[in-house]
PDB file of C-alpha atoms in Angstrom:
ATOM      1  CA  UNK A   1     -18.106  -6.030-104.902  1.00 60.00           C
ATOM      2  CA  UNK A   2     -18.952  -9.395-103.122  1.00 73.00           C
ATOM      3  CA  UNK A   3     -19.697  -8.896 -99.820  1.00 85.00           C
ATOM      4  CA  UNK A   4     -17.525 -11.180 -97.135  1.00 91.00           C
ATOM      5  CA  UNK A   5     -19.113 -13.586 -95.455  1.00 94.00           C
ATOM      6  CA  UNK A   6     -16.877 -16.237 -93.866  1.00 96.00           C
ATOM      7  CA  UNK A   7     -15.015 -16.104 -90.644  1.00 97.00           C
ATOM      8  CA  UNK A   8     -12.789 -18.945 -89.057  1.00 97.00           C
ATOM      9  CA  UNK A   9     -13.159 -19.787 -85.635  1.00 96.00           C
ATOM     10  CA  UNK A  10     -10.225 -21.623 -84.425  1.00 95.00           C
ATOM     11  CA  UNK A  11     -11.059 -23.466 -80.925  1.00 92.00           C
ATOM     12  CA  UNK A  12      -8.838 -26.681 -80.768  1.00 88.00           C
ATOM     13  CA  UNK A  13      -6.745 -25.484 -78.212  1.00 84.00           C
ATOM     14  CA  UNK A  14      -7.073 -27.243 -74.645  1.00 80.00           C
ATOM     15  CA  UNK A  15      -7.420 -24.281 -72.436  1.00 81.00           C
ATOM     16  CA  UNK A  16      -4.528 -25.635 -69.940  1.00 86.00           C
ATOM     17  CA  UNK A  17      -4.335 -22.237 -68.200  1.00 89.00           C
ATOM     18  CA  UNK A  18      -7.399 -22.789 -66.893  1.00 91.00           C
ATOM     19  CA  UNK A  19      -7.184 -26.099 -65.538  1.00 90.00           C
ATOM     20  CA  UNK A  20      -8.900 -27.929 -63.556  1.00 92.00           C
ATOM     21  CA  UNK A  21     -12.104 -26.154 -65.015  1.00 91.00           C
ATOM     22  CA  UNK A  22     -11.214 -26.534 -68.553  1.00 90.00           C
ATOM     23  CA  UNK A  23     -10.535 -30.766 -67.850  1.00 89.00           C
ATOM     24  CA  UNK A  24     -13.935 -31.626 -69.392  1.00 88.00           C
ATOM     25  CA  UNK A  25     -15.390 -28.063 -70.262  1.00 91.00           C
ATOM     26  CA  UNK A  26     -13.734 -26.553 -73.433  1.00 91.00           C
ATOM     27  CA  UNK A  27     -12.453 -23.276 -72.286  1.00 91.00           C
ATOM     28  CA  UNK A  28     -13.875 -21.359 -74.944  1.00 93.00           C
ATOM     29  CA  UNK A  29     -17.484 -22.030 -72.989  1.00 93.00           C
ATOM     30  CA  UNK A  30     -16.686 -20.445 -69.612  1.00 93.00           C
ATOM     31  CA  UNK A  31     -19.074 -18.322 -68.779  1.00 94.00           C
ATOM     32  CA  UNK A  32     -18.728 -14.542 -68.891  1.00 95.00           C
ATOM     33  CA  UNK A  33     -21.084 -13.157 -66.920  1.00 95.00           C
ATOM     34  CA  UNK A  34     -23.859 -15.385 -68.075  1.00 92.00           C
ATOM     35  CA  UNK A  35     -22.905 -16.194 -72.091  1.00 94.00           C
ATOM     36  CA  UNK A  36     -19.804 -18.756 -72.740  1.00 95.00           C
ATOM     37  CA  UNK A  37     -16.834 -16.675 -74.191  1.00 94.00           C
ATOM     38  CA  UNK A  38     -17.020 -18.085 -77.649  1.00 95.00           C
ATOM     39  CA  UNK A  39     -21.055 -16.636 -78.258  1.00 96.00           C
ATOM     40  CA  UNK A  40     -19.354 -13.249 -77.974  1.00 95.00           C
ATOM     41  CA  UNK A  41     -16.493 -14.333 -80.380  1.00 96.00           C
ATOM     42  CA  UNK A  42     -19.712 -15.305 -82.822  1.00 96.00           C
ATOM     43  CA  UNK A  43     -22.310 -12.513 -82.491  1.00 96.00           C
ATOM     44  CA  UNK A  44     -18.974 -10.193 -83.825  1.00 96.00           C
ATOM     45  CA  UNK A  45     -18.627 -12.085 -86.994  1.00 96.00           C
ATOM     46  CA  UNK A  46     -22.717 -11.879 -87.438  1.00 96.00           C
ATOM     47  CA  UNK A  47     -22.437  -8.014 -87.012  1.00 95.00           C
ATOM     48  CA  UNK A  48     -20.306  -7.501 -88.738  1.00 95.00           C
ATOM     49  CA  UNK A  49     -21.775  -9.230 -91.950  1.00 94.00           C
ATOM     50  CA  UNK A  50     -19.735 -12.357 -91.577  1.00 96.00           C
ATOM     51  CA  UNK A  51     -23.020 -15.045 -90.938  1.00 93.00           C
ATOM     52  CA  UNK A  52     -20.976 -18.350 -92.464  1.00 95.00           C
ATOM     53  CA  UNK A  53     -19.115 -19.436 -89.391  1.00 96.00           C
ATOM     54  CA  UNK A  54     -16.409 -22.274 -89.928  1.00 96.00           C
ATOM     55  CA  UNK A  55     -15.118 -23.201 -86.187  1.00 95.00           C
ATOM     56  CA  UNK A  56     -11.904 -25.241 -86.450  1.00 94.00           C
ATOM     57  CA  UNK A  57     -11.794 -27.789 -83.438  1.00 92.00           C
ATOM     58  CA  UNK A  58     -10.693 -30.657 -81.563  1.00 87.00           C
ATOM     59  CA  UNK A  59     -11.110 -33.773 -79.336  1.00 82.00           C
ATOM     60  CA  UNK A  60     -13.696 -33.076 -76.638  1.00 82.00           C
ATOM     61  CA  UNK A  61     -15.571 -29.800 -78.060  1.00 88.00           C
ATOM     62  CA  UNK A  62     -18.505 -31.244 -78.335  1.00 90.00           C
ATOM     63  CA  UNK A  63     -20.186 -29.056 -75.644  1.00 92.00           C
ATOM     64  CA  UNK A  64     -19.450 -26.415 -78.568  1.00 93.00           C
ATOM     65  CA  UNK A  65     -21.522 -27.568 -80.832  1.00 92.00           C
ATOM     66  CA  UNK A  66     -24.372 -28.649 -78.767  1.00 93.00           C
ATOM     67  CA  UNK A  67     -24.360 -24.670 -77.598  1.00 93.00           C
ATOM     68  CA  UNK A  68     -24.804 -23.548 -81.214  1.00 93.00           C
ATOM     69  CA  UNK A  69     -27.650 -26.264 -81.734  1.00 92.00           C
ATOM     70  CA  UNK A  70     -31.552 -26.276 -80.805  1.00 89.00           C
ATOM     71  CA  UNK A  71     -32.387 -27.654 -77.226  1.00 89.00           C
ATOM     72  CA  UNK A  72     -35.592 -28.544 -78.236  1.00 90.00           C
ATOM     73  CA  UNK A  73     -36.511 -30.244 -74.798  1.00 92.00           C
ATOM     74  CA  UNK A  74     -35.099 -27.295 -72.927  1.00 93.00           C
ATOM     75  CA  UNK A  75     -37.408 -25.154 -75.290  1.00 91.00           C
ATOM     76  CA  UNK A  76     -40.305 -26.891 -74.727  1.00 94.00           C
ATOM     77  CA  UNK A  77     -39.828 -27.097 -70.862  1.00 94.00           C
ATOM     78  CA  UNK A  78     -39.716 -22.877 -70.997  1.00 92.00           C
ATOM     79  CA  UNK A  79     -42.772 -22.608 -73.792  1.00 94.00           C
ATOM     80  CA  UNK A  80     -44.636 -24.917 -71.456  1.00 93.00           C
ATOM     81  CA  UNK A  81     -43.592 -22.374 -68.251  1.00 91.00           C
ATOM     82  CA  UNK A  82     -44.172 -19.671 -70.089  1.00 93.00           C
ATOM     83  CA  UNK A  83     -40.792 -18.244 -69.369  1.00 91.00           C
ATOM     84  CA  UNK A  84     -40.373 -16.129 -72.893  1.00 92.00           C
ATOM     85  CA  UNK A  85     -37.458 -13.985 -71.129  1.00 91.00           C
ATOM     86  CA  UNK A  86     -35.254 -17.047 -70.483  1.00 92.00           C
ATOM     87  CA  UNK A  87     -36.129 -19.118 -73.814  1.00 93.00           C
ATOM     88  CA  UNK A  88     -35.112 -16.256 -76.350  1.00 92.00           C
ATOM     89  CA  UNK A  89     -31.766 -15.993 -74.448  1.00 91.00           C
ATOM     90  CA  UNK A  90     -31.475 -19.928 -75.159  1.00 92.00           C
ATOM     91  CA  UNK A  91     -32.462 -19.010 -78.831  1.00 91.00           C
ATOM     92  CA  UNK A  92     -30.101 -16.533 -79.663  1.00 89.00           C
ATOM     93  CA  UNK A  93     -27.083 -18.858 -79.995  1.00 90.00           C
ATOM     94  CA  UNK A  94     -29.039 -20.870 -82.591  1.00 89.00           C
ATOM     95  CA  UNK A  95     -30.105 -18.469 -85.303  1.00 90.00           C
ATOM     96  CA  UNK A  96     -26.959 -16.344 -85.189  1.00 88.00           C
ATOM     97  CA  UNK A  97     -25.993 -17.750 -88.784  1.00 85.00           C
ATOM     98  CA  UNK A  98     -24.731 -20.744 -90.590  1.00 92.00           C
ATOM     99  CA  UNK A  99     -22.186 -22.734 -88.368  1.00 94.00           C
ATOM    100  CA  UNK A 100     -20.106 -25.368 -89.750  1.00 95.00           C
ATOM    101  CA  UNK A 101     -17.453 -27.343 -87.718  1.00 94.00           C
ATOM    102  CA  UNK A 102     -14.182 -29.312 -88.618  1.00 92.00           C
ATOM    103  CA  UNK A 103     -11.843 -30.994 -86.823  1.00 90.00           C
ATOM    104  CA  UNK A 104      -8.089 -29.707 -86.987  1.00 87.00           C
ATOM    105  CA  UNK A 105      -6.452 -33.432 -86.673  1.00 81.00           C
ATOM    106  CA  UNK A 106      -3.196 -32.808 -85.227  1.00 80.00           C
ATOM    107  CA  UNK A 107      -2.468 -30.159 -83.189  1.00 77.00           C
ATOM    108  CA  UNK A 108       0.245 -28.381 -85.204  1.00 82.00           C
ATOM    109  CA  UNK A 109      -0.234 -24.275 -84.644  1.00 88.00           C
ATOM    110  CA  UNK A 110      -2.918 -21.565 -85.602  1.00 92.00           C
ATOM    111  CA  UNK A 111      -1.084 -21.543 -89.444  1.00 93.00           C
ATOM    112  CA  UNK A 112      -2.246 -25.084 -89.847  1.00 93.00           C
ATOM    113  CA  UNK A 113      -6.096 -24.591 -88.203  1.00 93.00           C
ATOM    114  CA  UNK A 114      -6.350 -21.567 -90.267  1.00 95.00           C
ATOM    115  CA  UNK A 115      -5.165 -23.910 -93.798  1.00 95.00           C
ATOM    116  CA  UNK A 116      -7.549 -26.712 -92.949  1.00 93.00           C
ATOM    117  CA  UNK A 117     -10.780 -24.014 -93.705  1.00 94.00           C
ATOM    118  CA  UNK A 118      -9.343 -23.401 -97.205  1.00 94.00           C
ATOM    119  CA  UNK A 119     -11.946 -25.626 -98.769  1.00 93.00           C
ATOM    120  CA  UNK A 120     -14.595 -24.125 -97.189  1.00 94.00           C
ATOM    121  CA  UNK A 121     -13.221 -20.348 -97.861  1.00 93.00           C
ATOM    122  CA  UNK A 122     -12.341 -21.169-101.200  1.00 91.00           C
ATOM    123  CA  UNK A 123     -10.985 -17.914-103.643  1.00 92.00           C
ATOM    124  CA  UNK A 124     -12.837 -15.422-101.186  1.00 93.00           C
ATOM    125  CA  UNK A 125     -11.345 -12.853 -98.328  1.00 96.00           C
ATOM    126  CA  UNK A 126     -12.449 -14.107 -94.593  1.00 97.00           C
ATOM    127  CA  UNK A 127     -12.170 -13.133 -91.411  1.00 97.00           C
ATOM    128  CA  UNK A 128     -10.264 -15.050 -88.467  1.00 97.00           C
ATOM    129  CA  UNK A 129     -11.341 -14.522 -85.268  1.00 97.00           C
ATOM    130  CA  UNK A 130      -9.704 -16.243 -82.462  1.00 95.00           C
ATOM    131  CA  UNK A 131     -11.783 -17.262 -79.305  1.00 88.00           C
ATOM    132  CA  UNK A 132      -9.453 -16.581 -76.896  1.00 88.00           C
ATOM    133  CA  UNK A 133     -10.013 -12.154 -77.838  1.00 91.00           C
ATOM    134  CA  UNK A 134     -13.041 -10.496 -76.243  1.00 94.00           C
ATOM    135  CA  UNK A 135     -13.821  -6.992 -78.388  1.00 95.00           C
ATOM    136  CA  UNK A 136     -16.317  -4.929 -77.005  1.00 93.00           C
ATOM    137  CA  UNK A 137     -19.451  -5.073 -78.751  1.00 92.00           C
ATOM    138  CA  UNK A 138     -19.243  -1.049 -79.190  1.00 93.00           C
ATOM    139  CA  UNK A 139     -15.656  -0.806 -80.647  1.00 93.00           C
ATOM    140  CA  UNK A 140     -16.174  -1.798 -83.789  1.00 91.00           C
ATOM    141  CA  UNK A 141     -12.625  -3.287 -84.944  1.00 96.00           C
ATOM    142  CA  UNK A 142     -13.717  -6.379 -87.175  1.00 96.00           C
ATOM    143  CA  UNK A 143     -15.724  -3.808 -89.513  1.00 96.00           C
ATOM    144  CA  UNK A 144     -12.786  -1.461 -89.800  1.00 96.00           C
ATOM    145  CA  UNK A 145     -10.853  -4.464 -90.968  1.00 97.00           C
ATOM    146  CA  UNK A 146     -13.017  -5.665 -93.559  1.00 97.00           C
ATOM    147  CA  UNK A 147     -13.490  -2.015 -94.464  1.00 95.00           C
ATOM    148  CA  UNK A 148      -9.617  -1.892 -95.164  1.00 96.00           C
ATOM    149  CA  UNK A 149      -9.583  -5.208 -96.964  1.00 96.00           C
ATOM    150  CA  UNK A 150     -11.973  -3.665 -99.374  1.00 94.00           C
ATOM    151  CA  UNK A 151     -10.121  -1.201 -99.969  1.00 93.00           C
ATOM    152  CA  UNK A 152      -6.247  -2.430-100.340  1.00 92.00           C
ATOM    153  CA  UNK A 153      -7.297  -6.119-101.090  1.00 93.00           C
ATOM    154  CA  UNK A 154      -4.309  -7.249 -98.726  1.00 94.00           C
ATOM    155  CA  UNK A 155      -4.454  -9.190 -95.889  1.00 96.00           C
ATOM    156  CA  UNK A 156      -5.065  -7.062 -92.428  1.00 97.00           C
ATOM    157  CA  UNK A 157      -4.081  -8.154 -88.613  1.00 97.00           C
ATOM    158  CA  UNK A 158      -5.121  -6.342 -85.973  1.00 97.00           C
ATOM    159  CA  UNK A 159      -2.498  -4.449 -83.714  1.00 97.00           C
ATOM    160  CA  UNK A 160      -2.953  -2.964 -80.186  1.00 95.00           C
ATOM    161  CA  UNK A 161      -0.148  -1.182 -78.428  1.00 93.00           C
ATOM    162  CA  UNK A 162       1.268  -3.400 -75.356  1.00 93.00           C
ATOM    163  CA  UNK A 163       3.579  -2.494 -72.557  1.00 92.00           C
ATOM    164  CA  UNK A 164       7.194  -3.232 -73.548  1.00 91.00           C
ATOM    165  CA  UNK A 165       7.672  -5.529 -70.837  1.00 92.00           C
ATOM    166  CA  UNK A 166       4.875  -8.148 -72.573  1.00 91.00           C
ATOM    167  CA  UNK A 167       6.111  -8.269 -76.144  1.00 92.00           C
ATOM    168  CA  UNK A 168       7.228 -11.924 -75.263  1.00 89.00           C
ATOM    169  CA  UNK A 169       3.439 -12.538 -75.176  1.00 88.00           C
ATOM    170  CA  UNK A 170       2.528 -11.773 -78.788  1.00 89.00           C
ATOM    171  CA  UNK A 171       3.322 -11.642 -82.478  1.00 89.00           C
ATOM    172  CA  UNK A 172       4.917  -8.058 -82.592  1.00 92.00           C
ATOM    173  CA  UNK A 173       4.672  -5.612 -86.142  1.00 94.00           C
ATOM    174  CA  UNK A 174       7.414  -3.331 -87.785  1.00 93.00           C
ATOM    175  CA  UNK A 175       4.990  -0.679 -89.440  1.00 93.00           C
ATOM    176  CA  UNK A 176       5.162   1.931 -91.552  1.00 90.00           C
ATOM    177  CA  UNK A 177       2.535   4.781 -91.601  1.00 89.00           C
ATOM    178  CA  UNK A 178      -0.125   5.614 -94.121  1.00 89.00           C
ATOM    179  CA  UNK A 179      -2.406   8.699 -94.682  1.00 84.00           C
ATOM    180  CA  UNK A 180      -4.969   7.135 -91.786  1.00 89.00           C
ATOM    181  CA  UNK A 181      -4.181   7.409 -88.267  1.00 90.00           C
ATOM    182  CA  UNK A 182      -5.912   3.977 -87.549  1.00 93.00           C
ATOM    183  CA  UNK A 183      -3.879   2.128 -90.483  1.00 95.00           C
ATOM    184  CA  UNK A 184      -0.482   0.977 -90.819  1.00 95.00           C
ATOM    185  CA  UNK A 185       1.461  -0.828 -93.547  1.00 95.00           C
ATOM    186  CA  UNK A 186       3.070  -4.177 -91.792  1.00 95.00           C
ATOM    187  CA  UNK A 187       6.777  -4.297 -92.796  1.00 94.00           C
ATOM    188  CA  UNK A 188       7.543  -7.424 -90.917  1.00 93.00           C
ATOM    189  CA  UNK A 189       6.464  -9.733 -87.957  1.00 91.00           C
ATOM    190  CA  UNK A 190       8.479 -11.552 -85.220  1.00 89.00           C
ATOM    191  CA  UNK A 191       6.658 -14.184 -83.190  1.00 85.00           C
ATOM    192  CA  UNK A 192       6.903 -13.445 -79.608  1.00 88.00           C
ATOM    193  CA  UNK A 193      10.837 -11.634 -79.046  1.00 89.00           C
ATOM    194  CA  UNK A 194      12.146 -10.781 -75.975  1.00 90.00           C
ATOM    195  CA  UNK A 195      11.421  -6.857 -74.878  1.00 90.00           C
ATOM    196  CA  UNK A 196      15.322  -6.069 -75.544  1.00 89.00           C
ATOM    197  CA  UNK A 197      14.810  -7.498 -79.579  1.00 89.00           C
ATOM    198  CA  UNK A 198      11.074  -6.589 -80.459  1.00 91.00           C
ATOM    199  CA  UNK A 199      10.827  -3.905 -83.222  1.00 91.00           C
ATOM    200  CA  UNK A 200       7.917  -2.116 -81.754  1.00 92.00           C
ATOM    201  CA  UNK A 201       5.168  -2.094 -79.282  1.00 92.00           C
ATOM    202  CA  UNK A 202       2.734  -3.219 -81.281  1.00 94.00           C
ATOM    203  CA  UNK A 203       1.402  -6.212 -80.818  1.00 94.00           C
ATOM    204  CA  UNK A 204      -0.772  -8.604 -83.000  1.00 94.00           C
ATOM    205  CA  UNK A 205      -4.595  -9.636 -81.577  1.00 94.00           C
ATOM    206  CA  UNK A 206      -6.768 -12.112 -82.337  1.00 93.00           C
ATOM    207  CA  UNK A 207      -8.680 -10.632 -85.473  1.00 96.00           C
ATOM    208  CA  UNK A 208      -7.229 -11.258 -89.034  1.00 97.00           C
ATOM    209  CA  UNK A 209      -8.861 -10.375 -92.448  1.00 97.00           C
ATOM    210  CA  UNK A 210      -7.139 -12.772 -95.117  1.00 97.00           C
ATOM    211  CA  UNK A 211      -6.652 -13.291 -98.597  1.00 95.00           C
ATOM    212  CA  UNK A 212      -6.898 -16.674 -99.914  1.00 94.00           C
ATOM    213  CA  UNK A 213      -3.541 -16.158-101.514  1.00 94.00           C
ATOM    214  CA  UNK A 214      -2.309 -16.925 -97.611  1.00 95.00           C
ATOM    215  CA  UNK A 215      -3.063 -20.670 -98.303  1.00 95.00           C
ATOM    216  CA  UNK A 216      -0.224 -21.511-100.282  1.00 94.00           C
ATOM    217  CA  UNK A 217       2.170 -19.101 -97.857  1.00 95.00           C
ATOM    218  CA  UNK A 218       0.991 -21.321 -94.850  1.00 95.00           C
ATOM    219  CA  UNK A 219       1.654 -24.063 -97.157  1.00 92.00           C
ATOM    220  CA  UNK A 220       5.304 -23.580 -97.584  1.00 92.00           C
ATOM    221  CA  UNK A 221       5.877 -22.344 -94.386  1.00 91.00           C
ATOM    222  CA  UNK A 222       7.958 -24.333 -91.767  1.00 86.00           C
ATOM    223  CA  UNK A 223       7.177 -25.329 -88.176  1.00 84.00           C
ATOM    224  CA  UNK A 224       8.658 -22.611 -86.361  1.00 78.00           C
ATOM    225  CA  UNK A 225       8.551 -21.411 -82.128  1.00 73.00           C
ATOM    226  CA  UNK A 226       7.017 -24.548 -80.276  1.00 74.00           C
ATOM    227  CA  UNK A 227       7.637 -26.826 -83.395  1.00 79.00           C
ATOM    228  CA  UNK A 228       3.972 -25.542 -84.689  1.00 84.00           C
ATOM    229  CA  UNK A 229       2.845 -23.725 -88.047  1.00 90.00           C
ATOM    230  CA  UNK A 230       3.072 -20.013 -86.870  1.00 89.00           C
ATOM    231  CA  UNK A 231       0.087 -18.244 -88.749  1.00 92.00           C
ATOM    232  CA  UNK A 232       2.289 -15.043 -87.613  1.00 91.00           C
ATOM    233  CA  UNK A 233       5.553 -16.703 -89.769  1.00 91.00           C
ATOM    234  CA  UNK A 234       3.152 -17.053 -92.642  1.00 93.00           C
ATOM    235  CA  UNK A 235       1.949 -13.385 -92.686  1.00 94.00           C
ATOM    236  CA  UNK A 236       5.823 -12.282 -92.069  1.00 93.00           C
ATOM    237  CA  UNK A 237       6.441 -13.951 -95.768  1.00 94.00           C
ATOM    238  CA  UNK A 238       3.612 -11.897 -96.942  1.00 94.00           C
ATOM    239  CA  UNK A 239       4.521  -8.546 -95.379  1.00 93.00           C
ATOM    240  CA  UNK A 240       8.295  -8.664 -96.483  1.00 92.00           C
ATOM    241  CA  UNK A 241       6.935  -9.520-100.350  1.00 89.00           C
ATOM    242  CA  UNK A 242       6.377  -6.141-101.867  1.00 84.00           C
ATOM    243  CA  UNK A 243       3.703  -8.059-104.683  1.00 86.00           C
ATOM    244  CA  UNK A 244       1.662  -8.792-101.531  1.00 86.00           C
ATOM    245  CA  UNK A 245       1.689  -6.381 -98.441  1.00 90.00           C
ATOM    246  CA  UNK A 246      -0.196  -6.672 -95.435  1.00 95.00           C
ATOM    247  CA  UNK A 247      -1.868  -3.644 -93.434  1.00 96.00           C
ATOM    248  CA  UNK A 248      -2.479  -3.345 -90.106  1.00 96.00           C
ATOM    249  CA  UNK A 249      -5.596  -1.667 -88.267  1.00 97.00           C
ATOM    250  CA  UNK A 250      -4.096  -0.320 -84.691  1.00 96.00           C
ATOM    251  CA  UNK A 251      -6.611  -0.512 -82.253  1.00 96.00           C
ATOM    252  CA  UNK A 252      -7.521   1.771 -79.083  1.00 94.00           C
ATOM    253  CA  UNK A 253     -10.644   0.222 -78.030  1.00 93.00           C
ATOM    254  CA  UNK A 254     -11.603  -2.462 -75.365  1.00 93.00           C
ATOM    255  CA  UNK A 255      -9.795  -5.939 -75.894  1.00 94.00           C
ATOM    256  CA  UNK A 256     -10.346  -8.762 -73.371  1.00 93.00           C
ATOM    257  CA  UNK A 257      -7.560 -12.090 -73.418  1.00 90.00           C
ATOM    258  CA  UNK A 258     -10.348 -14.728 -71.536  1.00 89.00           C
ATOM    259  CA  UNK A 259      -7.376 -16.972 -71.669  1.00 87.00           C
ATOM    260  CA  UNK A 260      -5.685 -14.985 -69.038  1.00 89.00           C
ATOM    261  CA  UNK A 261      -7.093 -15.315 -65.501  1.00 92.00           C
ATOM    262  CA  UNK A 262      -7.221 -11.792 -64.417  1.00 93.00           C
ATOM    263  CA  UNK A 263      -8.224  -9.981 -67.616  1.00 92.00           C
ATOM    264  CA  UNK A 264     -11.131 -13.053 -67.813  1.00 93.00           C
ATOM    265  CA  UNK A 265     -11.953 -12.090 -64.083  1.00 95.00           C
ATOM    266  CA  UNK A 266     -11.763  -8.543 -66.166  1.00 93.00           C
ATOM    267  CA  UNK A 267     -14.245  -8.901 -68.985  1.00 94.00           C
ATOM    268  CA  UNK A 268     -17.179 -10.456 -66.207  1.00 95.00           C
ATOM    269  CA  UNK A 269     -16.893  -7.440 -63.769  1.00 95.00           C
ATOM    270  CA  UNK A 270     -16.828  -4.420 -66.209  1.00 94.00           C
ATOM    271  CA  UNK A 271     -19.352  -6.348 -68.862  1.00 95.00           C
ATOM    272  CA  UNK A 272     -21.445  -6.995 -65.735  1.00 95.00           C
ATOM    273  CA  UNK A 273     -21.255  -3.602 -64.797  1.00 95.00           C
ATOM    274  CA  UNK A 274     -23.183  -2.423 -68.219  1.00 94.00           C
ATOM    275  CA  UNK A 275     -25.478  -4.685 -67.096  1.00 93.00           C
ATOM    276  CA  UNK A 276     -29.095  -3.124 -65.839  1.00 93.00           C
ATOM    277  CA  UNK A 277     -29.567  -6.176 -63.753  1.00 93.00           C
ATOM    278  CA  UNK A 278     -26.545  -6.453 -62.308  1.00 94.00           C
ATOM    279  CA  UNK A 279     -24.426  -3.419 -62.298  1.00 94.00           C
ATOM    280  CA  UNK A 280     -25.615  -1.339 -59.279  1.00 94.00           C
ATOM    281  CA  UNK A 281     -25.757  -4.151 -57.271  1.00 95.00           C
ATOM    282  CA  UNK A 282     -22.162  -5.246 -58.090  1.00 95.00           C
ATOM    283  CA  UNK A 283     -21.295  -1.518 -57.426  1.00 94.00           C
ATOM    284  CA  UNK A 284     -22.208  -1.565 -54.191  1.00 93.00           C
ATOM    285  CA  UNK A 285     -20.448  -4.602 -53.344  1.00 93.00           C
ATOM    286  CA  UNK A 286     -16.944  -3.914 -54.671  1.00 92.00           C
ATOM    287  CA  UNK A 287     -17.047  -0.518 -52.687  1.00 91.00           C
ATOM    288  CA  UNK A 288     -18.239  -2.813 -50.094  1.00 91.00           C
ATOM    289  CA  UNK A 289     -15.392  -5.134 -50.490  1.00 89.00           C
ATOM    290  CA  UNK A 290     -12.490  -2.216 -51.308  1.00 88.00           C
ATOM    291  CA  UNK A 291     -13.497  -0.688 -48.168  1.00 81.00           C
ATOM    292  CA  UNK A 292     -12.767  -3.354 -45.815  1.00 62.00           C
TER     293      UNK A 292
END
């Protein structure tokens, strides 16, 4: 079997939750700790097998690509100071794989950014990853998924259990079980009801595994909550046709939403706390700070 090797990368989104720094910055490269959120996103593709990285973007991402790309002054500068330490954390942004970019055009939902890579993906599964979703480097979530792909050939979202209270906040699953405790056969999807109406708990994250035969779904799919092409709408029409299914991989592992003030604030303390250079230090301070 072909191994995958494509993931999508949407990032056209304008980060307005995080205004005013995201005014000239593209949210996607605020720092965590001491990496902009989207090399995370990109080093889980790469580990997981997935080196051919389309990212999907807009107006003013520029900074995005310029990350991904040699600084070869900035290089030199280091080689010349003989600063090794800092100059292969420069370099290991730009030899994480192949990264392509294209530009989404008008702004009309994730279902539409996701059907403007089908050139690139062609007749071959891929991975979706969206930038905003921060999975911890040990919980390995993006393999299981492909792993599952493999093995029902069906498109696969990624679920996490929510509190009740937030189903408003996310695309939200009817399931069915199967023989694994991890996997779950997706019945249906609803795209963000209120607590009283959701169907479950279960709420989709930003990691998909697709089949190209979601192309021509998206394709006939209609604008639908915020007037945009709901990727989640498109996926519904595939879960409630019984020639197509889609599974579900529950996860219980660490998930970070950077677009979210506190759970960005979040992701830098506790990644910062794994940290050999950091984390005693920033130990001592917080029970500095709680104390007072």
């Amino acid at each position: 079997m072909k191994r995958m090797t494509k993931a999508v990368v949407p990032v056209a989104g304008l980060g307005t939750r995080f205004l005013p720094a995201t005014k000239a910055l593209p949210k996607e490269m605020l720092p965590v700790v001491d990496k902009p959120a989207i090399q995370y996103v990109v080093e889980e593709a790469v580990r997981a097998g997935l080196d051919d990285v389309l990212m999907v973007t807009g107006r003013n991402k520029n900074a995005l690509e310029n990350h991904f790309d040699r600084a070869t002054e900035l290089e030199a500068t280091l080689i010349s100071k003989g600063d090794t330490q800092k100059l292969a954390k420069v370099e290991e942004s730009t030899i994480l794989g192949e990264i392509h970019y294209m530009r989404q055009g008008d702004p009309r939902g994730l279902g539409h950014a996701v059907h403007r890579a089908k050139r690139h993906v062609g007749q071959e599964p891929f991975a979706v990853l969206l930038g905003d979703d921060l999975i911890h480097e040990n919980d390995r979530l993006l393999d299981r998924m492909i792993e599952v792909n493999a093995e029902k050939h069906t498109c696969v979202v990624a679920l996490m259990e929510v509190d009740p209270s937030q189903t408003h906040m996310y695309g939200i699953a009817t399931v069915e079980g199967t023989g694994d405790d991890d996997v779950v056969v997706v019945k249906d999807l609803v795209e963000k009801p209120d607590p009283d109406e959701a169907p479950s708990n279960l709420a989709v994250i930003g990691r998909y595994v697709l089949e190209p035969e979601v192309f021509p779904t998206i394709e006939h799919t209609a604008p639908g909550r915020g007037g945009e092409i709901q990727l989640t709408d498109a996926l519904a029409t595939m879960a409630r046709d019984p020639r197509q299914r889609v599974h579900g991989v529950v996860f219980r592992g660490r998930r970070f939403d950077t677009g979210d003030k506190l759970s960005y604030i979040k992701a830098i303390i506790e990644l910062a706390f794994e940290r050999e250079d950091l984390g005693d230090e920033l130990r001592i301070w917080l029970k500095e700070q709680l104390g007072n």
